[in-house]
Short mmCIF file of C-alpha atoms in Angstrom, two decimals:
data_model
loop_
_atom_site.label_atom_id
_atom_site.label_comp_id
_atom_site.label_asym_id
_atom_site.label_seq_id
_atom_site.Cartn_x
_atom_site.Cartn_y
_atom_site.Cartn_z
CA LEU A 1 5.40 125.66 -128.02
CA ARG A 2 5.43 128.70 -130.23
CA SER A 3 6.59 128.02 -133.81
CA GLY A 4 10.33 128.21 -133.97
CA SER A 5 10.65 128.61 -130.19
CA SER A 6 11.71 126.28 -127.39
CA ARG A 7 9.74 128.38 -124.92
CA PRO A 8 6.31 127.07 -123.71
CA LEU A 9 3.24 129.05 -124.75
CA GLY A 10 2.69 131.96 -122.40
CA ALA A 11 6.14 131.66 -120.81
CA LEU A 12 8.11 134.80 -120.06
CA PRO A 13 11.09 135.74 -122.19
CA SER A 14 14.49 134.78 -120.89
CA GLY A 15 15.49 137.03 -118.01
CA SER A 16 11.92 138.13 -117.26
CA GLU A 17 11.56 135.44 -114.60
CA GLU A 18 14.27 137.15 -112.59
CA ARG A 19 12.46 140.47 -112.86
CA VAL A 20 8.87 139.27 -112.19
CA LEU A 21 9.11 136.26 -109.86
CA PRO A 22 10.70 138.19 -107.00
CA ALA A 23 7.84 140.69 -107.24
CA VAL A 24 5.34 137.81 -107.21
CA SER A 25 7.12 136.28 -104.20
CA VAL A 26 7.02 139.58 -102.34
CA ALA A 27 3.31 139.89 -103.05
CA VAL A 28 2.66 136.32 -101.91
CA MET A 29 4.66 136.82 -98.71
CA HIS A 30 2.83 140.05 -98.00
CA ALA A 31 -0.51 138.27 -98.48
CA LEU A 32 0.58 135.44 -96.17
CA ARG A 33 1.71 137.84 -93.47
CA GLU A 34 -1.54 139.74 -93.68
CA SER A 35 -3.50 136.47 -93.50
CA VAL A 36 -1.79 135.25 -90.33
CA ARG A 37 -2.15 138.69 -88.77
CA ARG A 38 -5.90 138.54 -89.45
CA LEU A 39 -6.04 134.99 -88.13
CA ALA A 40 -4.67 136.08 -84.74
CA GLU A 41 -6.85 139.18 -84.69
CA GLU A 42 -10.02 137.22 -85.49
CA ALA A 43 -9.22 134.66 -82.78
CA ARG A 44 -9.07 137.48 -80.24
CA ASP A 45 -12.27 139.05 -81.58
CA LEU A 46 -14.29 135.83 -81.85
CA TYR A 47 -13.51 133.67 -78.85
CA LEU A 48 -10.38 134.50 -76.85
CA ASN A 49 -10.71 136.43 -73.58
CA ASP A 50 -8.82 139.63 -72.82
CA ALA A 51 -7.90 138.15 -69.42
CA VAL A 52 -7.89 134.64 -68.02
CA PRO A 53 -11.36 134.15 -66.48
CA TYR A 54 -11.97 132.86 -62.96
CA LEU A 55 -14.46 130.13 -62.10
CA ASP A 56 -15.89 129.79 -58.60
CA LYS A 57 -16.16 126.02 -58.96
CA PRO A 58 -14.74 123.38 -61.30
CA PRO A 59 -16.67 122.80 -64.53
CA THR A 60 -18.57 119.60 -65.18
CA PRO A 61 -16.99 117.32 -67.79
CA LEU A 62 -19.55 118.51 -70.36
CA GLU A 63 -19.03 122.19 -69.51
CA PHE A 64 -15.29 121.69 -69.79
CA GLN A 65 -15.60 120.04 -73.21
CA ARG A 66 -17.95 122.66 -74.61
CA SER A 67 -16.61 125.88 -73.14
CA TRP A 68 -12.88 125.32 -72.66
CA LEU A 69 -11.35 122.23 -74.25
CA CYS A 70 -12.88 122.52 -77.72
CA PRO A 71 -12.24 126.28 -78.05
CA ASN A 72 -8.80 125.82 -76.46
CA LYS A 73 -9.19 128.52 -73.78
CA PRO A 74 -7.54 128.80 -70.33
CA PHE A 75 -9.26 129.48 -67.02
CA ILE A 76 -8.48 129.55 -63.29
CA VAL A 77 -10.61 127.81 -60.65
CA ARG A 78 -10.74 129.39 -57.21
CA ASP A 79 -10.54 127.02 -54.21
CA ALA A 80 -10.09 124.15 -56.64
CA ILE A 81 -7.93 122.05 -54.33
CA SER A 82 -8.92 123.30 -50.89
CA HIS A 83 -9.92 119.72 -50.00
CA TRP A 84 -6.38 118.45 -50.53
CA PRO A 85 -4.52 117.71 -47.26
CA ALA A 86 -1.42 119.15 -48.94
CA ILE A 87 -2.83 122.68 -48.64
CA SER A 88 -2.45 122.65 -44.87
CA LYS A 89 0.15 119.93 -44.39
CA TRP A 90 2.95 120.80 -46.85
CA THR A 91 4.99 123.01 -44.55
CA PHE A 92 8.78 122.83 -44.54
CA PRO A 93 8.85 120.81 -41.28
CA TYR A 94 6.30 118.33 -42.65
CA LEU A 95 8.22 117.91 -45.92
CA ARG A 96 11.44 117.34 -43.98
CA GLN A 97 9.73 114.69 -41.90
CA GLU A 98 8.11 112.90 -44.85
CA VAL A 99 10.71 113.15 -47.63
CA GLY A 100 13.77 114.87 -46.10
CA GLU A 101 15.96 111.78 -46.60
CA GLN A 102 14.59 111.05 -50.06
CA SER A 103 17.04 111.38 -52.96
CA VAL A 104 15.50 113.65 -55.59
CA SER A 105 16.50 115.29 -58.87
CA VAL A 106 17.25 119.01 -58.67
CA ALA A 107 18.00 121.34 -61.59
CA VAL A 108 20.96 123.63 -60.85
CA THR A 109 21.83 126.68 -62.97
CA PRO A 110 23.89 129.84 -62.43
CA ASN A 111 21.02 132.16 -63.40
CA GLY A 112 17.72 130.35 -62.80
CA TYR A 113 17.11 129.61 -66.47
CA ALA A 114 17.02 125.87 -67.18
CA ASP A 115 16.09 124.68 -70.67
CA ALA A 116 16.52 128.16 -72.08
CA VAL A 117 18.62 130.10 -74.58
CA HIS A 118 21.70 131.74 -73.09
CA GLN A 119 24.68 133.18 -74.95
CA GLY A 120 23.78 131.44 -78.20
CA ARG A 121 23.20 127.98 -76.76
CA PHE A 122 20.23 125.97 -75.56
CA MET A 123 21.28 125.53 -71.95
CA MET A 124 20.13 122.63 -69.82
CA PRO A 125 20.73 122.48 -66.08
CA GLU A 126 23.07 120.29 -64.16
CA GLU A 127 20.70 117.65 -62.86
CA ARG A 128 21.90 116.86 -59.38
CA LYS A 129 20.76 114.06 -57.11
CA MET A 130 20.56 115.26 -53.53
CA ARG A 131 18.60 114.66 -50.35
CA PHE A 132 15.42 116.69 -50.35
CA GLY A 133 16.38 117.98 -46.90
CA GLU A 134 19.54 119.53 -48.40
CA PHE A 135 17.44 121.21 -51.05
CA LEU A 136 15.14 122.63 -48.36
CA ASP A 137 18.18 124.01 -46.52
CA ILE A 138 19.06 125.99 -49.65
CA VAL A 139 15.50 127.24 -50.22
CA GLU A 140 15.21 128.26 -46.55
CA ARG A 141 18.64 129.90 -46.87
CA LYS A 142 20.03 127.84 -44.03
CA ARG A 143 23.11 127.20 -46.11
CA ALA A 144 24.73 129.01 -49.01
CA ALA A 145 24.96 127.43 -52.43
CA SER A 146 26.24 128.57 -55.80
CA GLY A 147 23.45 128.94 -58.31
CA VAL A 148 19.69 128.55 -58.40
CA PHE A 149 18.02 125.29 -57.36
CA TYR A 150 14.69 124.04 -58.70
CA VAL A 151 12.84 120.73 -58.39
CA GLN A 152 11.36 120.59 -61.87
CA LYS A 153 11.92 117.10 -63.27
CA GLN A 154 8.85 116.43 -65.37
CA CYS A 155 8.70 112.67 -65.86
CA SER A 156 5.93 112.28 -63.26
CA ASN A 157 8.41 113.03 -60.51
CA LEU A 158 5.69 113.26 -57.85
CA THR A 159 4.85 109.58 -58.30
CA GLU A 160 8.46 108.52 -58.97
CA GLU A 161 10.47 110.55 -56.45
CA PHE A 162 7.92 111.70 -53.83
CA PRO A 163 5.62 108.69 -53.33
CA GLN A 164 5.24 109.54 -49.63
CA LEU A 165 3.33 112.69 -50.60
CA LEU A 166 0.78 111.04 -52.88
CA LYS A 167 -1.67 110.58 -49.99
CA ASP A 168 -1.95 114.37 -49.69
CA VAL A 169 -3.24 115.10 -53.23
CA ASP A 170 -5.77 113.65 -55.64
CA ALA A 171 -4.36 111.03 -58.00
CA HIS A 172 -6.11 112.74 -60.92
CA ILE A 173 -8.68 115.46 -61.60
CA PRO A 174 -12.03 113.65 -61.97
CA TRP A 175 -13.79 116.09 -64.34
CA MET A 176 -10.74 116.25 -66.62
CA THR A 177 -10.29 112.48 -66.59
CA GLU A 178 -13.94 111.93 -67.47
CA ALA A 179 -13.96 114.59 -70.18
CA LEU A 180 -10.86 113.18 -71.87
CA GLY A 181 -11.55 109.52 -71.16
CA LYS A 182 -8.05 108.87 -69.83
CA ASP A 183 -5.79 109.26 -66.82
CA PRO A 184 -2.97 111.82 -66.70
CA ASP A 185 0.28 110.87 -68.39
CA ALA A 186 2.31 112.50 -65.63
CA VAL A 187 1.89 114.18 -62.24
CA ASN A 188 4.74 116.56 -61.43
CA PHE A 189 6.01 118.27 -58.27
CA TRP A 190 7.50 121.77 -58.55
CA MET A 191 9.39 123.71 -55.89
CA GLY A 192 12.18 126.23 -56.07
CA GLU A 193 13.68 129.62 -55.53
CA SER A 194 12.15 132.83 -56.84
CA ALA A 195 15.02 133.21 -59.32
CA ALA A 196 13.99 130.01 -61.12
CA VAL A 197 12.24 130.87 -64.38
CA THR A 198 10.65 128.69 -67.04
CA SER A 199 11.39 130.16 -70.47
CA LEU A 200 8.71 130.68 -73.11
CA HIS A 201 7.64 127.38 -74.70
CA LYS A 202 4.62 125.22 -75.50
CA ASP A 203 3.61 121.64 -74.60
CA HIS A 204 1.51 118.96 -76.27
CA TYR A 205 -0.49 118.44 -73.09
CA GLU A 206 -3.74 119.58 -71.51
CA ASN A 207 -2.22 120.97 -68.33
CA LEU A 208 -3.87 121.47 -64.94
CA TYR A 209 -1.51 123.50 -62.77
CA CYS A 210 -2.32 123.50 -59.04
CA VAL A 211 -0.54 125.82 -56.59
CA ILE A 212 -0.17 124.46 -53.05
CA SER A 213 1.63 127.43 -51.51
CA GLY A 214 2.97 130.72 -52.78
CA GLU A 215 2.06 131.87 -56.28
CA LYS A 216 3.00 131.38 -59.91
CA HIS A 217 3.10 134.16 -62.49
CA PHE A 218 2.26 133.14 -66.06
CA ILE A 219 2.61 134.91 -69.38
CA LEU A 220 0.34 133.17 -71.90
CA LEU A 221 0.08 133.43 -75.68
CA PRO A 222 -2.44 131.50 -77.78
CA PRO A 223 -1.39 129.15 -80.61
CA THR A 224 -2.71 131.67 -83.15
CA ASP A 225 0.14 134.01 -82.11
CA ARG A 226 2.69 131.49 -83.39
CA PRO A 227 3.65 133.66 -86.44
CA PHE A 228 4.84 136.40 -84.08
CA ILE A 229 6.94 134.15 -81.85
CA PRO A 230 10.50 133.55 -83.08
CA TYR A 231 12.25 130.21 -83.14
CA GLU A 232 15.92 129.61 -83.85
CA HIS A 233 18.15 126.54 -83.67
CA PHE A 234 20.78 126.31 -80.94
CA GLN A 235 23.66 124.08 -79.95
CA PRO A 236 22.54 122.11 -76.88
CA ALA A 237 24.76 122.29 -73.82
CA THR A 238 24.62 121.60 -70.09
CA TYR A 239 25.94 123.42 -67.05
CA LYS A 240 28.54 121.76 -64.86
CA VAL A 241 29.19 123.15 -61.40
CA ASN A 242 32.81 123.10 -60.24
CA GLU A 243 33.97 122.65 -56.67
CA ASP A 244 34.72 126.37 -56.35
CA GLY A 245 31.12 127.21 -57.35
CA SER A 246 31.95 128.35 -60.87
CA TYR A 247 30.08 126.95 -63.87
CA ASP A 248 31.36 125.35 -67.05
CA VAL A 249 29.33 125.06 -70.23
CA ILE A 250 29.61 121.60 -71.77
CA ASP A 251 28.48 121.27 -75.39
CA MET A 252 26.68 118.05 -76.25
CA GLN A 253 28.75 116.36 -78.90
CA ASN A 254 27.17 115.14 -82.15
CA ALA A 255 23.76 116.40 -81.02
CA GLU A 256 21.21 118.00 -83.32
CA LYS A 257 20.50 121.67 -82.77
CA VAL A 258 17.45 122.42 -80.65
CA PRO A 259 14.65 124.68 -81.94
CA TRP A 260 13.77 127.11 -79.15
CA ILE A 261 12.38 130.59 -78.55
CA PRO A 262 15.18 133.14 -77.97
CA LEU A 263 12.78 135.92 -76.97
CA ASP A 264 12.28 136.96 -73.34
CA PRO A 265 8.64 138.12 -72.97
CA LEU A 266 9.61 140.08 -69.84
CA ASN A 267 11.91 142.24 -71.94
CA PRO A 268 11.31 141.53 -75.64
CA ASP A 269 13.92 142.83 -78.07
CA LEU A 270 11.58 144.31 -80.68
CA SER A 271 14.47 145.59 -82.79
CA ARG A 272 15.54 141.97 -83.28
CA PHE A 273 12.04 140.44 -83.23
CA PRO A 274 9.68 143.16 -84.57
CA GLU A 275 6.88 140.68 -85.35
CA TYR A 276 6.42 140.07 -81.62
CA SER A 277 4.83 143.51 -81.37
CA LEU A 278 1.75 141.92 -83.00
CA ALA A 279 1.44 139.30 -80.22
CA ARG A 280 -0.98 139.87 -77.36
CA PRO A 281 0.39 138.17 -74.22
CA THR A 282 -1.93 137.64 -71.27
CA HIS A 283 -0.61 137.82 -67.69
CA CYS A 284 -2.14 135.91 -64.80
CA THR A 285 -1.19 134.87 -61.28
CA VAL A 286 -2.21 131.51 -59.79
CA ARG A 287 -2.33 131.56 -56.00
CA ALA A 288 -2.42 128.89 -53.31
CA GLY A 289 -5.51 126.71 -53.64
CA GLU A 290 -6.12 127.74 -57.27
CA MET A 291 -5.87 125.68 -60.44
CA LEU A 292 -5.00 126.92 -63.93
CA TYR A 293 -6.20 125.05 -66.99
CA LEU A 294 -3.44 125.66 -69.53
CA PRO A 295 -4.60 124.31 -72.91
CA SER A 296 -2.35 122.34 -75.21
CA LEU A 297 -0.16 124.32 -77.62
CA TRP A 298 -0.42 127.57 -75.64
CA PHE A 299 2.92 129.31 -75.20
CA HIS A 300 3.76 130.06 -71.57
CA HIS A 301 6.49 131.64 -69.47
CA VAL A 302 6.49 131.06 -65.70
CA ARG A 303 7.92 132.78 -62.63
CA GLN A 304 7.19 132.09 -58.97
CA SER A 305 7.40 133.37 -55.43
CA HIS A 306 10.25 132.02 -53.33
CA GLY A 307 9.63 128.47 -52.10
CA CYS A 308 6.42 128.12 -54.11
CA ILE A 309 5.10 124.56 -54.25
CA ALA A 310 2.90 123.29 -57.08
CA VAL A 311 1.63 120.06 -58.59
CA ASN A 312 0.52 119.74 -62.19
CA PHE A 313 -1.30 117.06 -64.16
CA TRP A 314 -0.39 116.44 -67.80
CA TYR A 315 -3.03 114.82 -69.97
CA ASP A 316 -1.88 113.99 -73.47
CA MET A 317 -3.65 116.13 -76.07
CA GLU A 318 -5.77 114.69 -78.85
CA TYR A 319 -3.86 114.79 -82.13
CA ASP A 320 -6.91 115.88 -84.07
CA ILE A 321 -7.64 118.66 -86.55
CA LYS A 322 -6.64 121.28 -83.96
CA TYR A 323 -3.14 119.83 -83.99
CA ASN A 324 -3.16 119.65 -87.81
CA TYR A 325 -4.15 123.29 -88.09
CA PHE A 326 -1.41 124.33 -85.69
CA GLN A 327 1.18 122.31 -87.62
CA PHE A 328 0.03 124.03 -90.82
CA LEU A 329 0.33 127.47 -89.21
CA ASP A 330 3.76 126.52 -87.90
CA SER A 331 4.85 125.43 -91.40
CA VAL A 332 3.55 128.63 -93.00
CA THR A 333 5.40 130.68 -90.40
CA LYS A 334 8.65 128.85 -91.14
CA VAL A 335 8.23 129.50 -94.86
CA MET A 336 7.62 133.22 -94.26
CA ASN A 337 10.65 133.49 -92.00
CA ALA A 338 12.86 131.69 -94.51
CA VAL A 339 12.21 134.27 -97.26
#
C-alpha cells in the first residue's frame, strides 16, 4: 500500500476502473474474435477440403484412421453398399410385405421440422405409433393426412422396430468397427416425405450415413466454425394433432430450456446473425448406394427426396483432446456472445 492510502500499489484511482476496464474488455473481446476467425481460416487452409471428396472404394481401417478420423474430415464412398440386398429389395411392395403390419414410431409435424426452433420454441414432433403400411400409404399419397410424416426415431430403430429388415443390410461397417475397436451404438432407419427437414445441429457420434434409395442433401460446417453458429435457449414444446387436422403446441411443464441453433442455413438471417457470414458451409448430395462419413461434432442440416430411404450407423466418438478442444472453443464462444 502507498503511505497514507488504502489503495494497493499500482492500482488505479477511484473511478478509473470504470473508464479503463471497459476499454480493456473491448480490446480482449476483439482479440478473441480475431483469434477464432483465424482458427477457422487456418483450418480451411491447412486441412479441410473445399468440397466433400469422393472415394471409389472404402478406406482400410488404417487409411481411415490416418486420413479421415484423426483430422476429422468427411468423405463419400461411391458404391459403398451395392452388395446390400436392400439396394434392390427395398421397394414399397417389399416393405409392405415384410413390415407393413409392424407398429413403428413416426414423427408428425405441421411443417416438416421436428426438433427445431419454430416461433420461439424448441418444437418436438408428435410421436405417433402406427402400422408401417399406413405410413407408406401417406408417403405414396394413397391417402391424405394432415402434416408431414417422417420415420426418424434414433434409438437404433432399425434393430428395435424393423428387425425383419436386418437380413438385408450389414450389421456394422467392418472397416469402421476395426478402426474404432467397437460396434456401433445404434443403427437407424430413415424414411419420409420431401418436406421433412433435419435442422442444423451436431452429434457426438462418428456417423456413417448410407442411402438405399433416393438422395439426401447435406449442408455441413466444421467444428471450427462454431463461433459463427448461434445458439439460444428455447422453451421445449411438442405438437399435438387434433381430430380436425389442426395442431396444438403443448409446452413441457417444469422443463429446462433447450439450447438450439435458431438459424436456417437455407436462408440465414444475417441481419440477426451477422457472424454467420464468416462460416463456410459445404453442400453435398448422397445418392443411392453411397455412404457419407460425417465426423463427430460437425454441424449438419439435412433434406431429402420424397420417399428417400437411408440407414445410418452411429459409433460413439472418443472423448479425447479433440473433444476437449471443441468444448474450450464452445466456452470461448459463449463468453464472447455474453459480452
